[in-house]
Coordinates of C-alpha atoms in Angstrom, one line a residue:
Chain A
M20 CA -26.7 24.1 -17.8
Y21 CA -27.3 21.8 -14.8
T22 CA -30.9 20.6 -14.5
P23 CA -31.7 18.2 -11.8
A24 CA -33.7 15.1 -12.6
F25 CA -36.1 15.8 -9.8
T26 CA -38.4 18.6 -8.6
I27 CA -39.1 19.8 -5.1
R28 CA -42.1 21.9 -4.0
T29 CA -43.2 22.9 -0.5
D30 CA -46.9 22.3 0.5
E31 CA -48.7 23.5 3.5
E32 CA -51.8 21.8 4.7
G33 CA -53.4 22.3 8.1
G34 CA -50.3 24.1 9.4
L35 CA -48.1 21.2 8.4
R36 CA -45.3 22.1 6.0
S37 CA -44.2 19.3 3.7
L38 CA -41.5 18.9 1.1
R39 CA -42.8 17.0 -2.0
I40 CA -40.1 15.5 -4.1
A41 CA -40.8 14.0 -7.6
G42 CA -38.6 12.3 -10.2
R43 CA -35.5 10.2 -10.2
L44 CA -33.0 10.8 -7.4
T45 CA -29.4 9.7 -8.0
L46 CA -26.1 10.7 -6.4
A47 CA -25.5 12.9 -9.4
D48 CA -28.1 15.3 -8.0
G49 CA -27.0 14.7 -4.5
R50 CA -25.6 18.2 -4.0
A51 CA -28.8 20.0 -4.9
L52 CA -30.9 17.6 -2.9
W53 CA -28.6 17.9 0.2
A54 CA -28.8 21.7 0.1
Q55 CA -32.6 21.8 -0.2
L56 CA -33.2 19.2 2.4
C57 CA -30.9 20.9 4.9
A58 CA -32.6 24.3 4.2
A59 CA -36.0 22.6 4.6
V60 CA -35.1 21.1 8.0
T61 CA -34.1 24.5 9.3
T62 CA -37.3 26.2 8.1
G63 CA -39.6 23.8 9.9
V64 CA -40.6 21.3 7.3
A65 CA -42.2 18.4 9.1
V66 CA -42.6 15.8 6.3
V67 CA -40.6 14.8 3.2
D68 CA -43.1 13.3 0.8
L69 CA -41.6 10.7 -1.6
R70 CA -44.8 9.4 -3.2
D71 CA -43.8 10.9 -6.6
V72 CA -40.3 9.6 -6.5
Q73 CA -39.7 6.9 -9.2
M74 CA -36.3 5.7 -8.1
I75 CA -33.5 6.4 -5.7
D76 CA -30.0 5.0 -5.3
G77 CA -28.2 4.0 -2.2
G78 CA -26.3 7.3 -1.9
V79 CA -29.5 9.3 -2.1
A80 CA -31.1 7.0 0.6
A81 CA -28.1 7.8 2.8
I82 CA -28.5 11.6 2.0
L83 CA -32.2 11.6 2.8
L84 CA -31.7 9.8 6.1
A85 CA -28.6 11.9 7.1
A86 CA -30.1 15.3 6.1
T87 CA -33.4 14.7 7.9
N88 CA -31.6 13.0 10.8
G89 CA -34.8 11.7 12.4
K90 CA -36.2 15.3 12.9
V91 CA -38.4 15.1 9.7
R92 CA -40.8 12.3 8.8
I93 CA -40.1 10.6 5.5
D94 CA -43.4 9.6 4.0
G95 CA -44.9 8.1 0.9
A96 CA -42.1 5.9 -0.1
S97 CA -43.1 2.6 -1.7
G98 CA -41.6 -0.3 -3.6
E99 CA -37.9 -0.1 -4.3
V100 CA -37.6 3.3 -2.7
E101 CA -39.1 2.1 0.5
R102 CA -36.9 -1.0 0.5
L103 CA -33.7 0.9 0.0
L104 CA -34.6 3.4 2.7
R105 CA -35.3 0.6 5.1
L106 CA -32.0 -1.1 4.2
Y107 CA -30.0 2.0 5.1
A108 CA -32.2 3.0 8.1
C109 CA -32.1 -0.5 9.6
A110 CA -28.4 -1.2 8.9
K111 CA -27.3 -2.9 12.1
G112 CA -24.1 -0.7 12.4
S113 CA -21.7 -2.9 14.2
E114 CA -21.7 -6.2 16.2
G115 CA -20.3 -4.6 19.3
P116 CA -20.6 -1.2 21.0
P117 CA -19.0 1.7 19.1
V118 CA -15.3 2.0 19.9
V119 CA -14.7 5.4 21.4
T120 CA -11.2 6.8 21.6
A121 CA -11.1 8.9 24.7
S122 CA -9.1 12.1 24.4
R123 CA -5.9 12.1 26.5
G124 CA -4.7 15.0 28.6
I125 CA -1.3 16.6 28.1
L126 CA 0.2 15.0 31.2
V127 CA -1.0 11.5 30.1
Q128 CA 0.5 12.1 26.7
V129 CA 3.8 13.2 28.1
G130 CA 3.8 10.2 30.5
D131 CA 2.9 7.8 27.7
N132 CA 5.6 9.2 25.4
A133 CA 8.2 8.8 28.2
V134 CA 7.2 5.2 28.8
E135 CA 7.3 4.5 25.0
F136 CA 10.7 6.2 24.8
G137 CA 12.0 3.9 27.6
R138 CA 10.6 0.8 25.8
E139 CA 12.2 2.0 22.5
L140 CA 15.5 2.4 24.3
Q141 CA 15.2 -1.1 25.8
R142 CA 14.3 -2.6 22.4
N143 CA 17.3 -0.9 20.8
L144 CA 19.6 -2.1 23.5
A145 CA 18.2 -5.6 23.0
F146 CA 18.7 -5.3 19.3
V147 CA 22.4 -4.3 19.7
G148 CA 22.8 -7.1 22.3
D149 CA 21.3 -9.7 19.9
L150 CA 23.5 -8.5 17.1
G151 CA 26.5 -8.8 19.4
A152 CA 25.5 -12.4 20.3
G153 CA 25.0 -13.1 16.5
L154 CA 28.5 -11.7 15.9
A155 CA 30.0 -13.9 18.6
A156 CA 28.2 -16.9 17.2
F157 CA 29.6 -16.0 13.7
V158 CA 33.1 -15.8 15.1
R159 CA 32.7 -19.2 16.8
R160 CA 30.8 -20.9 14.0
P161 CA 30.8 -18.9 10.8
Q162 CA 28.2 -21.3 9.2
S163 CA 25.6 -20.4 11.8
V164 CA 25.0 -17.1 10.0
H165 CA 23.0 -17.0 6.7
F166 CA 25.6 -15.9 4.1
S167 CA 24.1 -17.2 0.9
D168 CA 23.2 -13.7 -0.2
L169 CA 26.2 -11.9 1.3
L170 CA 27.9 -11.5 -2.1
Y171 CA 24.6 -10.3 -3.6
L172 CA 24.3 -7.7 -0.8
M173 CA 27.9 -6.6 -1.3
E174 CA 27.3 -6.2 -5.0
R175 CA 24.2 -4.1 -4.4
A176 CA 25.8 -1.9 -1.8
G177 CA 29.2 -1.8 -3.4
A178 CA 29.6 -2.4 -7.1
D179 CA 26.2 -0.9 -8.0
G180 CA 27.1 2.3 -6.1
L181 CA 30.5 2.8 -7.7
P182 CA 29.3 5.3 -10.4
I183 CA 27.5 7.6 -8.0
I184 CA 30.4 7.4 -5.5
A185 CA 32.9 8.2 -8.2
V186 CA 30.9 11.2 -9.5
I187 CA 30.2 12.7 -6.1
N188 CA 33.8 12.3 -4.8
F189 CA 35.3 13.7 -8.0
L190 CA 33.0 16.7 -7.8
I191 CA 33.8 17.2 -4.1
G192 CA 37.5 17.1 -4.9
M193 CA 36.9 19.7 -7.7
I194 CA 34.9 22.0 -5.5
L195 CA 37.5 21.9 -2.8
G196 CA 40.3 22.4 -5.3
L197 CA 38.5 25.3 -6.9
Q198 CA 37.8 27.1 -3.5
G199 CA 41.4 26.4 -2.4
A200 CA 43.0 27.5 -5.6
I201 CA 41.6 31.0 -5.4
Q202 CA 42.9 31.5 -1.9
L203 CA 46.2 29.7 -2.3
H204 CA 47.0 31.6 -5.6
R205 CA 46.8 34.9 -3.7
F206 CA 49.7 33.8 -1.4
G207 CA 51.7 32.1 -4.2
A208 CA 51.1 28.8 -2.5
D209 CA 49.6 27.0 -5.6
T210 CA 51.4 23.7 -5.0
F211 CA 49.8 23.3 -1.6
I212 CA 46.5 22.6 -3.3
A213 CA 47.4 18.9 -3.2
N214 CA 47.9 19.1 0.6
L215 CA 44.5 20.8 1.1
V216 CA 42.5 18.5 -1.2
G217 CA 44.4 15.4 -0.2
L218 CA 44.0 15.7 3.6
A219 CA 40.4 17.0 3.5
V220 CA 39.3 14.3 1.1
V221 CA 41.2 11.4 2.7
R222 CA 40.6 12.2 6.4
E223 CA 37.0 13.7 6.2
L224 CA 35.1 14.2 3.0
A225 CA 35.5 10.9 1.2
P226 CA 34.5 8.8 4.3
L227 CA 31.6 11.1 5.1
M228 CA 30.3 11.6 1.6
T229 CA 30.6 7.9 0.8
A230 CA 28.7 7.0 4.0
I231 CA 26.0 9.5 3.2
I232 CA 25.5 8.0 -0.3
V233 CA 25.5 4.5 1.1
A234 CA 23.0 5.6 3.8
G235 CA 20.7 7.0 1.0
R236 CA 21.0 4.0 -1.2
S237 CA 21.5 0.9 0.9
G238 CA 20.3 2.2 4.3
A239 CA 17.0 3.3 3.0
S240 CA 16.7 0.2 0.9
Y241 CA 17.4 -2.1 4.0
A242 CA 14.8 -0.2 6.1
A243 CA 12.2 -0.5 3.4
E244 CA 13.0 -4.1 2.6
L245 CA 12.9 -5.3 6.2
G246 CA 9.9 -3.1 7.0
T247 CA 7.9 -4.6 4.2
M248 CA 9.0 -8.1 5.3
T249 CA 7.9 -7.2 8.8
V250 CA 4.4 -6.0 7.9
N251 CA 4.0 -8.9 5.5
E252 CA 4.7 -11.2 8.5
E253 CA 7.7 -12.7 6.7
V254 CA 9.9 -11.9 9.7
D255 CA 7.4 -13.7 12.0
A256 CA 7.5 -16.6 9.5
L257 CA 11.3 -16.7 9.9
R258 CA 10.9 -16.9 13.7
T259 CA 8.3 -19.7 13.5
I260 CA 10.7 -21.8 11.4
G261 CA 13.4 -21.2 14.0
Q262 CA 15.5 -18.7 12.1
D263 CA 16.8 -15.8 14.1
P264 CA 16.0 -12.6 12.0
Q265 CA 19.2 -11.1 13.4
R266 CA 21.4 -13.7 12.0
F267 CA 19.4 -14.3 8.9
L268 CA 18.7 -10.7 7.9
V269 CA 20.7 -8.2 9.9
L270 CA 24.1 -9.6 10.3
P271 CA 24.7 -10.3 6.6
R272 CA 23.7 -6.7 5.8
V273 CA 25.9 -5.2 8.4
L274 CA 28.8 -7.3 7.4
A275 CA 28.3 -6.6 3.7
L276 CA 28.4 -2.8 4.5
C277 CA 31.4 -3.2 6.8
V278 CA 33.3 -4.9 3.9
V279 CA 32.3 -2.6 1.0
V280 CA 32.1 0.8 2.6
P281 CA 35.9 1.0 3.3
L282 CA 36.5 -0.2 -0.3
L283 CA 34.2 2.5 -1.6
T284 CA 35.8 5.1 0.6
A285 CA 39.3 4.1 -0.7
F286 CA 37.8 4.5 -4.2
G287 CA 36.3 7.8 -3.2
D288 CA 39.7 9.0 -1.8
L289 CA 41.3 8.3 -5.2
L290 CA 38.5 10.0 -7.2
G291 CA 38.4 13.0 -4.8
C292 CA 42.2 13.6 -5.3
C293 CA 41.7 13.2 -9.0
G294 CA 39.1 16.0 -8.9
G295 CA 41.6 18.2 -7.1
A296 CA 44.3 17.3 -9.7
F297 CA 41.9 18.3 -12.5
I298 CA 41.4 21.8 -11.0
A299 CA 45.1 22.1 -10.3
M300 CA 45.8 21.4 -13.9
I301 CA 43.3 23.7 -15.5
K302 CA 43.3 26.5 -13.0
L303 CA 46.8 26.6 -11.6
D304 CA 48.8 25.0 -14.4
I305 CA 50.2 22.4 -12.1
S306 CA 50.9 19.1 -13.9
P307 CA 49.4 15.9 -12.6
T308 CA 52.9 14.6 -11.8
A309 CA 53.7 17.6 -9.7
Y310 CA 50.3 17.4 -8.0
F311 CA 50.5 13.7 -7.1
S312 CA 54.2 14.1 -6.0
Q313 CA 53.1 16.8 -3.6
L314 CA 50.1 14.7 -2.5
Q315 CA 52.5 11.8 -1.7
R316 CA 54.6 14.1 0.5
S317 CA 51.6 15.6 2.4
V318 CA 49.2 12.7 2.9
E319 CA 50.5 9.9 5.1
L320 CA 49.3 6.3 5.5
S321 CA 47.9 7.1 8.9
D322 CA 45.6 9.7 7.2
V323 CA 44.2 7.1 4.9
I324 CA 43.9 4.6 7.7
S325 CA 42.0 7.1 9.9
G326 CA 39.5 7.7 7.1
L327 CA 39.1 3.9 6.6
I328 CA 38.6 3.3 10.3
K329 CA 35.8 5.9 10.3
S330 CA 34.2 4.3 7.3
I331 CA 34.0 0.9 9.0
A332 CA 32.3 2.5 12.0
F333 CA 30.0 4.5 9.6
A334 CA 29.1 1.2 7.8
G335 CA 28.2 -0.5 11.1
L336 CA 26.0 2.5 12.1
I337 CA 24.2 2.5 8.7
G338 CA 23.5 -1.2 8.8
L339 CA 22.4 -1.3 12.5
V340 CA 20.1 1.7 12.4
A341 CA 18.5 0.8 9.0
C342 CA 17.9 -2.8 10.0
Q343 CA 16.6 -1.9 13.4
R344 CA 14.2 0.7 12.0
G345 CA 13.1 -1.8 9.4
L346 CA 12.4 -4.6 11.9
A347 CA 10.6 -2.1 14.2
T348 CA 8.1 -1.3 11.5
R349 CA 4.4 -1.4 12.4
G350 CA 1.2 -0.6 10.4
G351 CA 1.4 -1.4 6.7
A352 CA 2.7 0.8 3.9
L353 CA 2.5 3.9 6.1
G354 CA 4.7 2.3 8.7
V355 CA 7.3 1.3 6.0
G356 CA 7.5 4.9 4.8
R357 CA 7.9 6.1 8.4
S358 CA 10.7 3.6 9.1
T359 CA 12.6 4.4 6.0
T360 CA 12.4 8.2 6.7
S361 CA 13.4 7.7 10.3
A362 CA 16.3 5.4 9.3
V363 CA 17.7 7.9 6.9
V364 CA 17.3 10.8 9.3
L365 CA 18.8 8.9 12.2
V366 CA 21.7 7.6 10.1
L367 CA 22.6 11.1 8.8
F368 CA 22.5 12.6 12.2
G369 CA 24.5 9.6 13.6
L370 CA 27.1 9.9 10.8
V371 CA 27.9 13.5 11.5
A372 CA 28.0 13.0 15.3
L373 CA 30.2 9.9 14.9
D374 CA 32.5 11.8 12.6
A375 CA 32.8 14.6 15.2
I376 CA 33.6 12.1 17.9
F377 CA 36.3 10.3 15.7
T378 CA 37.9 13.6 14.7
L379 CA 38.1 14.6 18.4
I380 CA 39.6 11.3 19.4
F381 CA 42.1 11.3 16.5
S382 CA 43.2 14.8 17.4
L383 CA 43.7 13.9 21.0
L384 CA 45.7 10.9 20.0
S385 CA 47.6 13.0 17.3
F386 CA 46.6 10.3 14.8
Chain B
M20 CA -32.7 -10.8 -18.2
R21 CA -29.8 -9.2 -20.1
A22 CA -26.1 -9.7 -19.8
I23 CA -24.3 -7.0 -17.7
V24 CA -20.9 -8.5 -18.5
S25 CA -20.1 -10.2 -21.8
V26 CA -16.8 -11.9 -22.4
R27 CA -16.1 -13.1 -25.9
D28 CA -13.2 -15.3 -27.1
L29 CA -10.9 -13.9 -24.5
S30 CA -7.3 -15.1 -24.3
I31 CA -5.2 -13.8 -21.5
G32 CA -1.7 -14.5 -20.2
W33 CA 1.5 -13.1 -18.9
G34 CA 4.0 -12.2 -21.6
A35 CA 3.5 -14.5 -24.6
E36 CA 2.4 -17.4 -22.6
P37 CA -1.4 -17.8 -22.5
I38 CA -3.1 -18.8 -19.2
L39 CA -6.6 -19.0 -20.6
E40 CA -7.7 -19.2 -24.2
D41 CA -11.0 -18.5 -26.0
V42 CA -13.0 -17.9 -22.9
S43 CA -16.6 -16.8 -23.4
F44 CA -19.4 -16.2 -20.9
D45 CA -22.1 -13.9 -19.9
V46 CA -23.1 -12.6 -16.5
M47 CA -26.8 -11.6 -16.1
R48 CA -28.0 -8.5 -14.3
G49 CA -28.7 -9.2 -10.6
E50 CA -27.0 -12.6 -10.4
V51 CA -24.2 -13.7 -8.2
F52 CA -21.6 -15.2 -10.5
A53 CA -18.5 -17.1 -9.4
I54 CA -15.3 -17.8 -11.2
L55 CA -14.0 -21.1 -9.8
G56 CA -11.1 -23.4 -10.2
G57 CA -7.9 -24.7 -8.6
S58 CA -5.0 -22.5 -7.6
G59 CA -3.0 -21.1 -10.5
C60 CA -5.8 -21.6 -13.1
G61 CA -6.1 -17.9 -13.8
K62 CA -9.1 -16.8 -11.8
S63 CA -7.7 -13.6 -10.3
T64 CA -6.0 -12.9 -13.6
L65 CA -9.3 -13.2 -15.4
L66 CA -10.9 -10.9 -12.8
R67 CA -8.1 -8.3 -13.4
H68 CA -9.0 -8.4 -17.2
L69 CA -12.7 -8.1 -16.5
I70 CA -12.1 -4.9 -14.5
G71 CA -9.7 -3.5 -17.1
L72 CA -6.5 -3.6 -15.2
E73 CA -4.9 -5.9 -17.8
A74 CA -5.2 -5.9 -21.6
P75 CA -6.2 -9.2 -23.1
M76 CA -4.1 -10.9 -25.7
L77 CA -7.2 -11.6 -27.8
G78 CA -10.9 -11.2 -27.5
R79 CA -12.9 -8.6 -25.6
V80 CA -14.8 -7.8 -22.4
H81 CA -17.9 -5.7 -22.6
L82 CA -19.7 -4.2 -19.7
T83 CA -23.2 -3.0 -20.3
G84 CA -23.4 0.8 -20.5
I85 CA -19.6 1.2 -20.5
G86 CA -18.1 -1.0 -23.2
P87 CA -14.6 -2.2 -22.5
P88 CA -13.7 -1.5 -18.8
Q89 CA -11.6 1.7 -18.4
H90 CA -10.3 3.8 -15.6
G91 CA -10.2 7.5 -14.7
L92 CA -12.3 8.9 -17.5
E93 CA -15.7 8.8 -15.9
P94 CA -17.2 7.6 -12.6
P95 CA -16.6 3.9 -12.3
Q96 CA -19.7 1.8 -13.0
F97 CA -18.3 -1.1 -11.0
G98 CA -16.8 -1.6 -7.6
V99 CA -13.9 -3.9 -6.8
L100 CA -12.8 -5.6 -3.6
F101 CA -9.3 -6.8 -3.9
Q102 CA -8.0 -9.9 -2.2
S103 CA -6.0 -7.9 0.3
S104 CA -8.8 -5.3 0.7
A105 CA -6.3 -2.7 -0.7
L106 CA -7.4 -0.1 1.8
F107 CA -5.1 3.0 1.9
G108 CA -3.1 2.5 5.1
S109 CA -2.6 6.2 5.8
M110 CA -6.4 6.9 5.7
T111 CA -9.1 6.0 8.2
L112 CA -11.9 3.6 7.1
L113 CA -14.2 6.6 6.6
Q114 CA -11.6 8.5 4.5
N115 CA -11.2 5.4 2.4
V116 CA -14.9 5.2 1.6
M117 CA -15.1 9.0 1.1
L118 CA -12.3 9.0 -1.5
P119 CA -14.4 7.9 -4.6
L120 CA -17.2 10.3 -3.5
Q121 CA -14.7 13.2 -3.3
K122 CA -13.4 12.3 -6.7
W123 CA -16.6 11.8 -8.6
T124 CA -19.4 13.8 -6.9
N125 CA -19.9 17.4 -6.2
L126 CA -21.5 16.8 -2.8
P127 CA -20.4 19.1 0.1
K128 CA -18.0 17.6 2.6
D129 CA -20.6 16.9 5.3
A130 CA -22.8 15.1 2.8
I131 CA -19.9 13.0 1.6
A132 CA -19.1 12.0 5.2
A133 CA -22.8 11.2 5.8
V134 CA -23.0 8.9 2.7
A135 CA -19.7 7.2 3.6
Q136 CA -20.9 6.7 7.1
A137 CA -24.1 5.1 5.8
R138 CA -22.0 2.7 3.6
L139 CA -19.9 1.7 6.6
R140 CA -23.1 1.2 8.7
L141 CA -24.5 -1.0 5.9
V142 CA -21.5 -3.3 6.2
G143 CA -21.6 -3.2 10.0
L144 CA -18.7 -0.9 10.8
T145 CA -20.3 1.8 12.8
G146 CA -17.9 2.9 15.5
F147 CA -14.8 2.1 13.5
E148 CA -15.0 5.0 11.0
H149 CA -11.9 6.7 12.5
H150 CA -9.7 3.6 12.7
L151 CA -6.8 3.0 10.4
P152 CA -6.9 -0.3 8.4
S153 CA -4.0 -1.5 10.5
E154 CA -6.2 -1.2 13.6
V155 CA -9.0 -3.5 12.5
S156 CA -9.3 -7.2 11.8
G157 CA -9.1 -8.9 8.4
G158 CA -12.9 -9.3 8.2
M159 CA -13.4 -5.6 9.0
K160 CA -11.0 -4.7 6.3
K161 CA -12.9 -6.8 3.8
R162 CA -16.2 -5.1 4.8
A163 CA -14.6 -1.7 4.6
G164 CA -13.3 -2.7 1.1
I165 CA -16.9 -3.6 0.2
A166 CA -18.2 -0.3 1.6
R167 CA -15.6 1.6 -0.6
A168 CA -16.6 -0.5 -3.6
L169 CA -20.2 0.4 -3.0
A170 CA -19.5 4.2 -2.5
L171 CA -20.8 5.2 -6.0
D172 CA -23.7 2.8 -6.1
P173 CA -22.2 0.6 -8.8
Q174 CA -24.4 -1.9 -10.7
T175 CA -21.7 -4.5 -10.6
L176 CA -19.3 -5.6 -7.8
F177 CA -16.2 -7.6 -8.4
L178 CA -14.9 -9.5 -5.3
D179 CA -11.6 -11.3 -5.3
E180 CA -11.7 -14.0 -2.6
P181 CA -13.8 -12.1 -0.2
S182 CA -13.9 -14.9 2.4
A183 CA -10.2 -15.8 2.2
G184 CA -8.7 -16.0 5.7
L185 CA -11.9 -15.2 7.5
D186 CA -13.6 -17.2 10.3
P187 CA -16.8 -19.0 9.3
V188 CA -19.0 -16.5 11.2
T189 CA -17.5 -13.5 9.5
S190 CA -17.5 -15.3 6.2
A191 CA -21.2 -16.1 6.6
G192 CA -21.8 -12.4 7.4
L193 CA -20.2 -11.5 4.1
D194 CA -22.4 -14.0 2.3
E195 CA -25.5 -12.4 3.8
L196 CA -24.2 -9.0 2.8
I197 CA -23.8 -10.1 -0.8
L198 CA -27.3 -11.5 -0.8
T199 CA -28.7 -8.3 0.8
L200 CA -26.9 -6.2 -1.9
R201 CA -28.5 -8.3 -4.6
Q202 CA -32.0 -8.2 -3.1
S203 CA -32.0 -4.6 -2.1
L204 CA -29.8 -2.8 -4.6
Q205 CA -30.0 -5.3 -7.5
V206 CA -26.2 -5.4 -7.5
T207 CA -24.6 -8.0 -9.8
T208 CA -21.8 -9.7 -8.1
I209 CA -18.9 -11.5 -9.7
L210 CA -16.6 -13.2 -7.3
V211 CA -13.6 -15.4 -7.2
T212 CA -13.7 -17.8 -4.3
H213 CA -12.6 -21.2 -3.1
E214 CA -15.2 -21.4 -0.2
L215 CA -17.5 -24.2 -1.1
A216 CA -20.1 -23.4 1.6
S217 CA -20.2 -19.8 0.4
I218 CA -20.5 -21.0 -3.2
Y219 CA -23.5 -23.2 -2.6
H220 CA -25.2 -20.5 -0.4
V221 CA -24.9 -17.4 -2.6
V222 CA -23.8 -18.2 -6.1
D223 CA -26.4 -18.5 -8.9
N224 CA -24.1 -19.4 -11.7
C225 CA -20.4 -20.2 -12.1
I226 CA -17.7 -21.1 -14.5
V227 CA -15.0 -23.6 -13.6
L228 CA -11.5 -22.9 -15.0
D229 CA -8.8 -25.5 -15.4
R230 CA -5.1 -24.8 -15.6
L231 CA -4.3 -27.7 -18.0
A232 CA -7.3 -27.1 -20.2
K233 CA -6.5 -23.3 -20.2
G234 CA -10.2 -22.6 -20.3
I235 CA -13.7 -23.2 -19.0
I236 CA -14.4 -26.9 -18.2
A237 CA -17.9 -26.4 -16.8
R238 CA -20.6 -23.8 -16.3
G239 CA -23.9 -23.6 -14.5
N240 CA -25.3 -23.7 -11.0
P241 CA -22.8 -25.0 -8.5
S242 CA -25.1 -27.4 -6.8
D243 CA -26.2 -28.8 -10.2
L244 CA -22.6 -29.2 -11.2
R245 CA -21.8 -31.0 -8.0
D246 CA -24.7 -33.4 -8.3
R247 CA -24.8 -34.0 -12.0
S248 CA -21.4 -33.5 -13.6
T249 CA -19.6 -36.6 -14.7
D250 CA -16.3 -34.8 -15.3
P251 CA -13.8 -36.1 -12.7
R252 CA -12.2 -32.7 -12.5
I253 CA -15.5 -31.1 -11.5
A254 CA -16.3 -33.9 -9.0
A255 CA -12.8 -33.5 -7.5
F256 CA -13.4 -29.8 -7.1
F257 CA -16.9 -29.9 -5.6
H258 CA -16.3 -33.0 -3.5
R259 CA -12.8 -31.8 -2.3
R260 CA -11.1 -34.9 -3.6
P261 CA -7.3 -34.8 -3.9
T262 CA -6.1 -35.3 -7.5
G263 CA -2.6 -36.6 -6.7
S264 CA -0.9 -33.2 -6.6
I265 CA -1.8 -30.2 -4.5
A266 CA -2.6 -27.7 -7.3

């Protein structure tokens, strides 16, 4: 059972009510002390008498001062108890006046947000412009861009992502094949499963799913990496030594993605079609030879190229947004988390929107 | 006076490679004790072992009333200020100081806030309670880190380079705070620092570590060591003499 290491009793002398505390007061008994002091203040106690208190700690000194809040006199403290109370009571607070954050009205908030949105747009345009300038400089003088870790970046985004790309695209091909097999079998059109899976995977699903995986792996990683570099002032350090962060950090990453994402997509195309072949074989008794022969007749080179063109655009989008979000990071670990989240969300939204635009353009051009 | 921290035959290192070997020393209650030495000699690593964040290769650290330092089982008997302040960026300064009180006391919420505010007032941060760490200066972060370290009234404070990167006025303010904590709360302070002015002003006793010797090369009062030591390494350290390489 809880027994506090102090006792409290209320005395009344000449109409003056006082609270007499005795014993050792530590933060462990803070809850009981706080409750009794708060109750005493509301019932008109005028003095807290500490003459029988043997010791207090800093936390209790803070509690005594906060609970009495200048309305009740603290009396009888001596020695260490008095010194500690004085330390907390006389703490100077701050060197300057307290910083008060004024509450802002709704109109002010809307206005501020609109201005901030405009600035953000301006920064993004400047970012894209800088990258364009970097790209132009790269075309003119390839050695002006920092490429020492390009191979490493390509390995991280490409080779390291092969297993997950393979599994996801194979499963997508299987799912598509399974759903198609049930419907096609009803109409006796089993062999067209190759057309269904092949076109869907090559034109739409492999580029999109591959880009989504790359956004989750490399996009998030770039945003977090550059965000951490920004808050650790490494990006500022780059600027001070005359290195352009765009050319040093962003361009290699965007180029690495633009090289590896189409390759990953081509790999995804193959695995997706294999997933469909697997289902055709076990569900519809279609041999792999017959499946791939039908696939060859239905999927044209332009279908593959349209998917690869999309994947290059997707790669550019992932690299640009992730790096921009990373370099725009402010405010420590919290800011890095925010940047990473916003990078992934923006990229996912952008991928789907870009895919829709490409599909529309290709259908208009009959490509 | 009795020892509040006892270190016996401590060998520490990363992997199999020792950084320090057979280190022994005592820190007495109420003293301000400094771990000194050149860069890379293992000062901060030794501090991490003293507070139980790393396991020693050999030997032991004993904290009075606790035994070997440990974490999470009972309220910490010591407070720590990390070199980077290590404040939680998603929390205000007040929430940072409230955190240990919420974990280890059963105080109601308003009492916890009152105690945390008092700690921040003690380190001169009234008016900044609701600011995020990213919104205050480096010196303020350090002071908020000390307020958080003091939250549970520890007997011992470990400070890793409290003055690093601070202007002389803020640094002097921290020195005064350390002295006030000792005088008023009898807090024992163990600090790692390079600031000579601060060392002479606040430190009672120190040990000097050396990277090549992999151990303690001197111990005692810093002013005495400066004035009396005949060891060229000690003279180089206290008189800021270059030793040929920047180490």
